[in-house]
């Protein structure tokens, strides 16, 4: 993990390719500027959860066709603009470039924190309500992470959480909720800014008190490795007849951690509700990070 200077034009490294999506706020535009300046070629990304197709530039690929994606985009250094890409897009691309242990790639991520989040309502104390999506497409399967739980199989859910408690409710009320035997909720602590953790903890208080099998875990909001380690602990705790279920609902760095953990493992189930992002949901630009990993 490395901080990028606020005035920097690019990352310290030059990448062969960068994968980007659309900016919806000021920090997104700044992240895109850095990402585009850091690579020799820029590829626009758009995943359709209805058709399971991933559009990469002018070409469309089935999300399960990792070999075709890998072969279509050669290059030893690959950059993902985590600010604009959604968690599923990062997961599919991470799987395409890191799953094959013989195909040595280095994968980088650039991410810009916001200076402020805009609350949807004004409240007393820390109990604000935040709305970051115009709507949700709903829980949909993702190739490679869609194997159904068997009737005799229990789920161990690990969810990284943000400020919107209804997203976790949506997962627990889904059919899989009947099979979930244990829940680990990962909160971004330390947060980007002091007190921001309360915007996540308070809305989820009801869910935490309702589910006796729920345990809390904490990983720095801008620390993918800390999220990775939390997932590793949960994975090691899986008993016979259990399956790990992951839900990337928190900060983008936590979604990077989830992508890096899940992309090289099989038999993990993903739960994601595909929000349609609301433009202008943040203000300003905070710290800008570059993360760099490879398959070992």
Short mmCIF file of C-alpha atoms in Angstrom, two decimals, residues 180-294:
data_model
loop_
_atom_site.label_atom_id
_atom_site.label_comp_id
_atom_site.label_asym_id
_atom_site.label_seq_id
_atom_site.Cartn_x
_atom_site.Cartn_y
_atom_site.Cartn_z
CA UNK A 180 -26.58 -19.17 7.07
CA UNK A 181 -25.38 -20.58 10.38
CA UNK A 182 -22.76 -17.99 11.27
CA UNK A 183 -22.28 -14.32 10.37
CA UNK A 184 -19.10 -12.25 10.58
CA UNK A 185 -19.56 -8.52 10.05
CA UNK A 186 -16.41 -6.60 9.13
CA UNK A 187 -16.48 -2.88 9.89
CA UNK A 188 -13.96 -0.40 8.53
CA UNK A 189 -12.05 0.48 11.69
CA UNK A 190 -9.96 2.58 11.65
CA UNK A 191 -12.19 4.55 9.24
CA UNK A 192 -11.11 7.13 6.65
CA UNK A 193 -12.07 9.85 9.13
CA UNK A 194 -12.55 9.80 12.91
CA UNK A 195 -16.17 9.00 13.95
CA UNK A 196 -17.10 7.64 10.50
CA UNK A 197 -17.22 4.13 11.95
CA UNK A 198 -20.32 5.17 13.91
CA UNK A 199 -22.17 5.81 10.63
CA UNK A 200 -21.72 2.09 9.93
CA UNK A 201 -22.12 0.61 13.42
CA UNK A 202 -25.30 2.42 14.46
CA UNK A 203 -27.47 1.45 11.46
CA UNK A 204 -26.48 -2.22 11.90
CA UNK A 205 -27.16 -2.34 15.64
CA UNK A 206 -30.55 -4.03 15.18
CA UNK A 207 -29.12 -6.79 12.98
CA UNK A 208 -26.22 -7.37 15.37
CA UNK A 209 -28.54 -7.75 18.38
CA UNK A 210 -31.01 -9.94 16.48
CA UNK A 211 -28.57 -12.61 15.29
CA UNK A 212 -26.94 -14.56 18.10
CA UNK A 213 -24.50 -16.20 15.70
CA UNK A 214 -23.17 -12.81 14.65
CA UNK A 215 -19.62 -11.76 15.49
CA UNK A 216 -17.88 -8.49 14.75
CA UNK A 217 -14.50 -8.01 13.13
CA UNK A 218 -12.58 -4.86 12.29
CA UNK A 219 -10.28 -4.05 9.38
CA UNK A 220 -8.98 -0.64 8.38
CA UNK A 221 -11.32 0.96 5.85
CA UNK A 222 -8.38 1.63 3.51
CA UNK A 223 -6.50 -1.62 4.23
CA UNK A 224 -7.24 -4.51 1.83
CA UNK A 225 -4.74 -6.78 3.58
CA UNK A 226 -6.60 -6.47 6.89
CA UNK A 227 -9.83 -7.55 5.17
CA UNK A 228 -7.97 -10.41 3.49
CA UNK A 229 -6.73 -11.64 6.89
CA UNK A 230 -10.27 -11.51 8.34
CA UNK A 231 -11.51 -13.64 5.44
CA UNK A 232 -8.61 -16.03 5.91
CA UNK A 233 -9.60 -16.56 9.56
CA UNK A 234 -13.22 -17.24 8.61
CA UNK A 235 -12.17 -19.61 5.84
CA UNK A 236 -9.99 -21.58 8.26
CA UNK A 237 -12.92 -21.81 10.71
CA UNK A 238 -15.20 -23.50 8.17
CA UNK A 239 -16.36 -26.87 9.42
CA UNK A 240 -17.54 -29.94 7.57
CA UNK A 241 -20.68 -29.23 5.56
CA UNK A 242 -20.12 -25.44 5.55
CA UNK A 243 -19.43 -23.00 2.73
CA UNK A 244 -18.01 -19.48 2.81
CA UNK A 245 -20.35 -16.75 1.54
CA UNK A 246 -18.86 -13.31 0.87
CA UNK A 247 -20.64 -9.96 0.58
CA UNK A 248 -18.61 -6.88 -0.50
CA UNK A 249 -20.85 -4.10 0.86
CA UNK A 250 -18.21 -1.87 2.46
CA UNK A 251 -15.36 0.38 1.37
CA UNK A 252 -13.65 -0.20 -1.98
CA UNK A 253 -10.36 -1.19 -0.29
CA UNK A 254 -12.29 -3.88 1.60
CA UNK A 255 -13.72 -5.02 -1.75
CA UNK A 256 -10.15 -5.24 -3.08
CA UNK A 257 -9.32 -7.49 -0.13
CA UNK A 258 -12.35 -9.68 -0.90
CA UNK A 259 -11.44 -9.85 -4.60
CA UNK A 260 -7.85 -10.89 -3.87
CA UNK A 261 -8.95 -13.54 -1.38
CA UNK A 262 -11.72 -15.05 -3.48
CA UNK A 263 -10.22 -14.81 -6.97
CA UNK A 264 -7.84 -17.75 -6.52
CA UNK A 265 -10.20 -20.00 -4.53
CA UNK A 266 -13.04 -22.22 -5.62
CA UNK A 267 -16.34 -23.08 -3.94
CA UNK A 268 -16.94 -19.60 -2.52
CA UNK A 269 -20.42 -18.09 -2.92
CA UNK A 270 -20.90 -14.37 -3.61
CA UNK A 271 -23.87 -12.25 -2.52
CA UNK A 272 -24.13 -8.83 -4.14
CA UNK A 273 -27.13 -6.60 -4.85
CA UNK A 274 -25.76 -4.52 -7.75
CA UNK A 275 -26.52 -0.92 -6.82
CA UNK A 276 -26.96 1.67 -9.54
CA UNK A 277 -24.63 4.35 -8.25
CA UNK A 278 -26.01 7.74 -7.29
CA UNK A 279 -24.01 10.60 -8.79
CA UNK A 280 -22.55 13.25 -6.51
CA UNK A 281 -22.84 11.15 -3.36
CA UNK A 282 -19.49 12.42 -2.06
CA UNK A 283 -17.62 15.71 -1.94
CA UNK A 284 -13.94 16.46 -2.44
CA UNK A 285 -10.92 14.19 -2.66
CA UNK A 286 -9.19 12.56 0.30
CA UNK A 287 -6.14 10.32 0.42
CA UNK A 288 -5.22 8.51 -2.81
CA UNK A 289 -3.83 4.98 -2.56
CA UNK A 290 -1.99 2.59 -4.86
CA UNK A 291 -1.99 -1.12 -4.01
CA UNK A 292 0.25 -3.63 -5.85
CA UNK A 293 0.03 -7.45 -5.62
CA UNK A 294 1.01 -10.59 -7.50
#
